[in-house]
Structure formats: C-alpha cells, structure tokens
C-alpha cells in the first residue's frame, strides 16, 4: 500500500495525514457506502442533521448527500483534508467542512441527530496490543471522544460507529451508563465481517451491557482469548492490532 506508515503510531500524527492527503485522492476503510447503505438507511433519516467525525478523503459524505441527506457537517483534524474536501464539494449545499479535534467538539449540546464515524476510533487505537485490556491512555482518549459525541447528540439521536472491531471488544468501551445511550450492532461484508454499531441517546443499556460495564470497571478480564478473523485485502487491517 502506497501510503502505509512505517509504524502504527503514525496513524495518530496529524503530520502523517496531512502528507497523505496531499497525495491520496480517496480511500475507504471497511468498504464504501454501498456496502452498508441498507443498514444506515434504517437508522438515519434524510432530514437528520448529521456530523461525520474524521471524515478523511472518504466518499461516504458525498454518497450520502447524493442519496438525499441534506445536512452533513464533516470534521477532521487535518487542515489539508478539510481544505481539499471543501474545494472538491464546493457545489454541494448543505455540506460543511471544518477542521476540528473530536475530543473537543465546538458545537452546543444537542446539536445533531446523528454522529457518524467510520474507522476514526480504530485509528486512535492502533498501538493497542491487547484487545481485552485497552491501555489507560487510549481508553481515556476514546472516552473523551465518546463524551463529546454524547453531549452533541439530541435526545433520541444516534451515534453510528463503523468498524471491524467485534462486539466483545468494542462494547467494552461503548457500554457506559454515563453516556445515556443503548448499544446495538449489525454486521456486513463477505469473507471479512465489519460491524455497524448504533448507540441511541436516551435509551438505557440492556441488562447484559450493564453487567459488562460493571465487569470492565471492576477490572475483570475474560478467561480466554478469541481467534481473530483472517484479514482481507485492505492493508490497513494488516497494520492494526485491535
């Protein structure tokens, strides 16, 4: 892969992304919009006000716009990315492009019906070696992002997270009563399964997820490891451990 970094930690560096976006036109983590459109349209309305975190140079926002989603705010912490994408889609009214850190969203409470991320949280977790026990630093980082997402969601709003992380790993981070949302998930894909999580603000965690939260907060570790699925053709999956 032409733009593969020399080490996983570079995925956290804005300088890496700035340089990459100067050369790369577009790249899709976990498949393009057509692969999960059938799931997304069940949870996102055309009239919803949508925030896309870590938009990158993905075509997902434009594909959604083309399908009739009329209010899409895209953020990324790479100024190069935002400048490029804003120019590319200057003729798309209703689409906005802002440079912003997902840990500190410059929006008021309850500003959005939907917050969508596709691979952004995965990129924040690339240095993790043990999927059962995320390091305190990374857990704190992800927790801050999730707090911000919860804050800017309206009551009844949905956080949609698209990832290759299986539920027994990712729900350990998402299932928190303080966020005030429920956690559900679906899968898509062929030989390699990806996952689409929908976290609905104002709904309570299931009894299973509340029990999981207690176990995680008490530091309980599962007794056995699971076998990872074989990676597919996306080189990104070969360069990430969670």
Tab-separated table of C-alpha atoms in Angstrom:
chain	number	residue	atom	x	y	z
A	1	UNK	CA	0.000	0.000	0.000
A	2	UNK	CA	1.496	3.273	-1.163
A	3	UNK	CA	0.575	5.364	1.879
A	4	UNK	CA	1.087	2.762	4.603
A	5	UNK	CA	3.048	4.338	7.504
A	6	UNK	CA	6.293	2.844	8.762
A	7	UNK	CA	4.731	2.205	12.186
A	8	UNK	CA	1.241	2.181	13.665
A	9	UNK	CA	1.851	5.194	15.874
A	10	UNK	CA	1.963	7.423	12.783
A	11	UNK	CA	-1.794	6.989	12.427
A	12	UNK	CA	-2.105	9.315	15.431
A	13	UNK	CA	0.043	12.068	13.892
A	14	UNK	CA	-1.685	14.870	12.038
A	15	UNK	CA	1.523	15.385	10.049
A	16	UNK	CA	1.191	11.871	8.608
A	17	UNK	CA	-2.380	12.543	7.497
A	18	UNK	CA	-1.529	15.980	6.082
A	19	UNK	CA	1.159	14.453	3.871
A	20	UNK	CA	-1.051	11.550	2.903
A	21	UNK	CA	-3.974	13.790	1.923
A	22	UNK	CA	-1.692	15.870	-0.311
A	23	UNK	CA	-1.125	12.757	-2.466
A	24	UNK	CA	-4.092	10.449	-1.995
A	25	UNK	CA	-7.393	11.210	-3.705
A	26	UNK	CA	-9.669	8.849	-1.800
A	27	UNK	CA	-9.593	5.757	0.362
A	28	UNK	CA	-12.337	3.742	2.063
A	29	UNK	CA	-11.882	1.934	5.339
A	30	UNK	CA	-14.209	-1.055	5.718
A	31	UNK	CA	-15.907	-0.778	2.334
A	32	UNK	CA	-17.693	2.013	0.506
A	33	UNK	CA	-21.151	3.395	1.206
A	34	UNK	CA	-22.938	0.788	-0.898
A	35	UNK	CA	-21.746	-1.956	1.457
A	36	UNK	CA	-23.648	-0.637	4.492
A	37	UNK	CA	-26.271	1.654	2.951
A	38	UNK	CA	-29.016	-0.893	3.690
A	39	UNK	CA	-28.183	-0.681	7.406
A	40	UNK	CA	-27.624	3.062	7.590
A	41	UNK	CA	-30.946	3.969	5.987
A	42	UNK	CA	-32.739	2.076	8.769
A	43	UNK	CA	-31.285	4.414	11.405
A	44	UNK	CA	-30.587	7.732	9.684
A	45	UNK	CA	-33.333	9.900	8.175
A	46	UNK	CA	-32.792	12.124	5.151
A	47	UNK	CA	-33.792	15.179	7.197
A	48	UNK	CA	-31.410	14.431	10.086
A	49	UNK	CA	-28.647	16.850	10.969
A	50	UNK	CA	-25.500	14.705	10.658
A	51	UNK	CA	-21.955	15.112	11.981
A	52	UNK	CA	-19.200	12.980	10.422
A	53	UNK	CA	-16.118	12.552	12.622
A	54	UNK	CA	-12.712	12.092	10.995
A	55	UNK	CA	-14.193	12.387	7.522
A	56	UNK	CA	-10.841	11.971	5.770
A	57	UNK	CA	-10.999	11.698	1.986
A	58	UNK	CA	-13.764	9.105	2.075
A	59	UNK	CA	-16.643	9.484	-0.377
A	60	UNK	CA	-19.224	8.456	2.230
A	61	UNK	CA	-20.436	12.001	2.948
A	62	UNK	CA	-20.835	12.809	-0.742
A	63	UNK	CA	-22.543	9.463	-1.390
A	64	UNK	CA	-24.999	10.216	1.421
A	65	UNK	CA	-25.545	13.724	0.052
A	66	UNK	CA	-26.236	12.256	-3.385
A	67	UNK	CA	-28.825	9.945	-1.812
A	68	UNK	CA	-30.737	12.878	-0.333
A	69	UNK	CA	-29.173	13.515	3.075
A	70	UNK	CA	-29.258	17.301	3.128
A	71	UNK	CA	-27.355	18.418	6.241
A	72	UNK	CA	-23.883	16.940	6.721
A	73	UNK	CA	-21.127	18.584	8.772
A	74	UNK	CA	-17.724	16.964	8.247
A	75	UNK	CA	-14.781	17.396	10.594
A	76	UNK	CA	-11.188	16.220	10.513
A	77	UNK	CA	-8.098	17.377	12.364
A	78	UNK	CA	-6.104	17.592	9.150
A	79	UNK	CA	-6.305	21.066	7.641
A	80	UNK	CA	-5.117	19.642	4.310
A	81	UNK	CA	-8.002	17.184	4.281
A	82	UNK	CA	-10.618	19.818	5.065
A	83	UNK	CA	-9.307	22.295	2.511
A	84	UNK	CA	-9.193	19.624	-0.195
A	85	UNK	CA	-12.614	18.171	0.527
A	86	UNK	CA	-14.271	21.593	0.849
A	87	UNK	CA	-12.937	22.570	-2.563
A	88	UNK	CA	-13.922	19.224	-4.093
A	89	UNK	CA	-17.522	19.534	-2.877
A	90	UNK	CA	-17.981	23.309	-3.059
A	91	UNK	CA	-21.106	22.832	-5.166
A	92	UNK	CA	-22.899	20.732	-2.541
A	93	UNK	CA	-25.179	22.996	-0.451
A	94	UNK	CA	-25.829	21.528	2.970
A	95	UNK	CA	-22.345	20.052	3.310
A	96	UNK	CA	-19.904	21.797	5.651
A	97	UNK	CA	-16.196	21.082	6.225
A	98	UNK	CA	-14.443	22.098	9.459
A	99	UNK	CA	-11.023	21.433	10.953
A	100	UNK	CA	-11.677	20.165	14.477
A	101	UNK	CA	-10.481	17.764	17.164
A	102	UNK	CA	-13.062	15.077	18.015
A	103	UNK	CA	-12.022	15.351	21.684
A	104	UNK	CA	-13.254	18.922	21.836
A	105	UNK	CA	-16.207	19.494	19.535
A	106	UNK	CA	-17.052	23.151	19.011
A	107	UNK	CA	-20.812	22.561	18.917
A	108	UNK	CA	-23.510	23.174	21.551
A	109	UNK	CA	-25.254	20.360	23.390
A	110	UNK	CA	-27.862	18.531	21.366
A	111	UNK	CA	-26.720	19.976	18.039
A	112	UNK	CA	-27.037	16.805	15.937
A	113	UNK	CA	-29.463	13.988	15.244
A	114	UNK	CA	-26.676	11.667	14.118
A	115	UNK	CA	-22.938	11.424	14.697
A	116	UNK	CA	-21.179	9.042	12.302
A	117	UNK	CA	-17.649	7.679	12.412
A	118	UNK	CA	-16.045	5.121	10.120
A	119	UNK	CA	-12.642	3.903	11.247
A	120	UNK	CA	-11.808	7.067	13.185
A	121	UNK	CA	-11.786	5.397	16.599
A	122	UNK	CA	-9.854	2.459	15.160
A	123	UNK	CA	-7.127	4.847	14.047
A	124	UNK	CA	-6.911	6.169	17.612
A	125	UNK	CA	-6.356	2.640	18.913
A	126	UNK	CA	-3.706	1.335	16.515
A	127	UNK	CA	-0.978	0.890	19.121
A	128	UNK	CA	-3.061	-1.332	21.396
A	129	UNK	CA	-1.752	-4.899	21.735
A	130	UNK	CA	-4.398	-6.450	23.970
A	131	UNK	CA	-7.998	-6.043	22.730
A	132	UNK	CA	-9.362	-7.197	26.094
A	133	UNK	CA	-7.494	-4.525	28.023
A	134	UNK	CA	-7.064	-1.165	26.337
A	135	UNK	CA	-4.292	0.956	27.848
A	136	UNK	CA	-5.356	3.741	30.247
A	137	UNK	CA	-4.104	6.428	27.851
A	138	UNK	CA	-6.081	5.137	24.871
A	139	UNK	CA	-9.138	4.359	26.992
A	140	UNK	CA	-9.085	7.952	28.255
A	141	UNK	CA	-8.755	9.291	24.715
A	142	UNK	CA	-11.674	7.252	23.399
A	143	UNK	CA	-13.736	8.044	26.485
A	144	UNK	CA	-13.289	11.780	25.902
A	145	UNK	CA	-14.414	11.432	22.288
A	146	UNK	CA	-17.459	9.406	23.328
A	147	UNK	CA	-18.365	12.002	25.970
A	148	UNK	CA	-18.281	14.697	23.309
A	149	UNK	CA	-20.388	12.607	20.951
A	150	UNK	CA	-22.984	12.030	23.656
A	151	UNK	CA	-23.004	15.729	24.507
A	152	UNK	CA	-23.730	16.938	20.975
A	153	UNK	CA	-26.440	14.345	20.293
A	154	UNK	CA	-30.076	15.361	20.641
A	155	UNK	CA	-32.396	13.187	22.762
A	156	UNK	CA	-33.188	10.238	20.552
A	157	UNK	CA	-30.090	10.940	18.453
A	158	UNK	CA	-27.904	8.114	17.186
A	159	UNK	CA	-24.173	7.569	17.233
A	160	UNK	CA	-23.299	5.309	14.293
A	161	UNK	CA	-19.878	3.657	14.502
A	162	UNK	CA	-18.489	1.559	11.644
A	163	UNK	CA	-15.518	-0.661	12.471
A	164	UNK	CA	-14.013	-4.127	12.165
A	165	UNK	CA	-13.942	-4.434	15.992
A	166	UNK	CA	-16.113	-7.307	17.156
A	167	UNK	CA	-18.783	-6.676	19.828
A	168	UNK	CA	-16.938	-8.466	22.625
A	169	UNK	CA	-14.142	-5.905	22.188
A	170	UNK	CA	-15.875	-2.664	21.201
A	171	UNK	CA	-18.853	-2.858	23.562
A	172	UNK	CA	-16.392	-2.782	26.452
A	173	UNK	CA	-15.797	0.874	25.514
A	174	UNK	CA	-19.296	1.837	24.362
A	175	UNK	CA	-21.411	0.346	27.154
A	176	UNK	CA	-21.358	3.153	29.742
A	177	UNK	CA	-24.441	4.396	31.570
A	178	UNK	CA	-22.947	7.891	31.822
A	179	UNK	CA	-23.280	8.322	28.054
A	180	UNK	CA	-27.028	7.799	28.296
A	181	UNK	CA	-27.395	5.516	25.287
A	182	UNK	CA	-28.221	1.962	24.318
A	183	UNK	CA	-25.850	-0.165	22.234
A	184	UNK	CA	-26.906	-2.322	19.288
A	185	UNK	CA	-24.943	-3.701	16.380
A	186	UNK	CA	-25.233	-5.273	12.953
A	187	UNK	CA	-22.660	-6.813	10.626
A	188	UNK	CA	-21.992	-6.630	6.900
A	189	UNK	CA	-19.407	-7.870	4.453
A	190	UNK	CA	-18.476	-11.141	2.796
A	191	UNK	CA	-15.444	-13.144	3.873
A	192	UNK	CA	-14.493	-10.491	6.404
A	193	UNK	CA	-17.215	-9.105	8.658
A	194	UNK	CA	-17.443	-5.439	9.556
A	195	UNK	CA	-19.729	-4.036	12.228
A	196	UNK	CA	-22.134	-1.112	12.373
A	197	UNK	CA	-22.998	-0.012	15.910
A	198	UNK	CA	-25.977	2.213	16.673
A	199	UNK	CA	-25.992	3.916	20.071
A	200	UNK	CA	-29.289	5.704	20.734
A	201	UNK	CA	-29.265	8.659	23.133
A	202	UNK	CA	-31.992	8.481	25.767
A	203	UNK	CA	-32.278	4.703	25.770
A	204	UNK	CA	-30.877	2.584	28.588
A	205	UNK	CA	-28.273	-0.135	28.384
A	206	UNK	CA	-29.512	-3.685	28.269
A	207	UNK	CA	-29.044	-5.789	31.392
A	208	UNK	CA	-26.256	-7.646	29.564
A	209	UNK	CA	-24.441	-4.403	28.749
A	210	UNK	CA	-24.853	-3.081	32.296
A	211	UNK	CA	-23.266	-6.296	33.574
A	212	UNK	CA	-20.458	-5.884	31.052
A	213	UNK	CA	-19.828	-2.331	32.236
A	214	UNK	CA	-19.568	-3.498	35.840
A	215	UNK	CA	-17.062	-6.185	34.873
A	216	UNK	CA	-14.943	-3.740	32.894
A	217	UNK	CA	-14.941	-1.108	35.618
A	218	UNK	CA	-14.042	-3.746	38.192
A	219	UNK	CA	-11.097	-4.799	36.042
A	220	UNK	CA	-12.360	-8.282	35.288
A	221	UNK	CA	-10.532	-9.961	32.405
A	222	UNK	CA	-12.129	-12.676	30.235
A	223	UNK	CA	-10.594	-16.107	30.926
A	224	UNK	CA	-9.847	-16.987	27.300
A	225	UNK	CA	-8.822	-15.251	24.111
A	226	UNK	CA	-10.725	-15.448	20.843
A	227	UNK	CA	-9.383	-16.172	17.395
A	228	UNK	CA	-9.203	-13.188	15.074
A	229	UNK	CA	-10.701	-13.438	11.629
A	230	UNK	CA	-8.361	-13.597	8.662
A	231	UNK	CA	-7.626	-10.169	7.257
A	232	UNK	CA	-8.938	-9.184	3.849
A	233	UNK	CA	-7.359	-7.199	1.048
A	234	UNK	CA	-7.367	-3.881	2.910
A	235	UNK	CA	-3.764	-3.460	4.038
A	236	UNK	CA	-4.933	-1.254	6.883
A	237	UNK	CA	-6.243	-4.358	8.619
A	238	UNK	CA	-2.794	-5.941	8.469
A	239	UNK	CA	-1.305	-2.918	10.191
A	240	UNK	CA	-3.641	-2.676	13.155
A	241	UNK	CA	-3.928	-4.956	16.132
A	242	UNK	CA	-7.344	-4.141	17.594
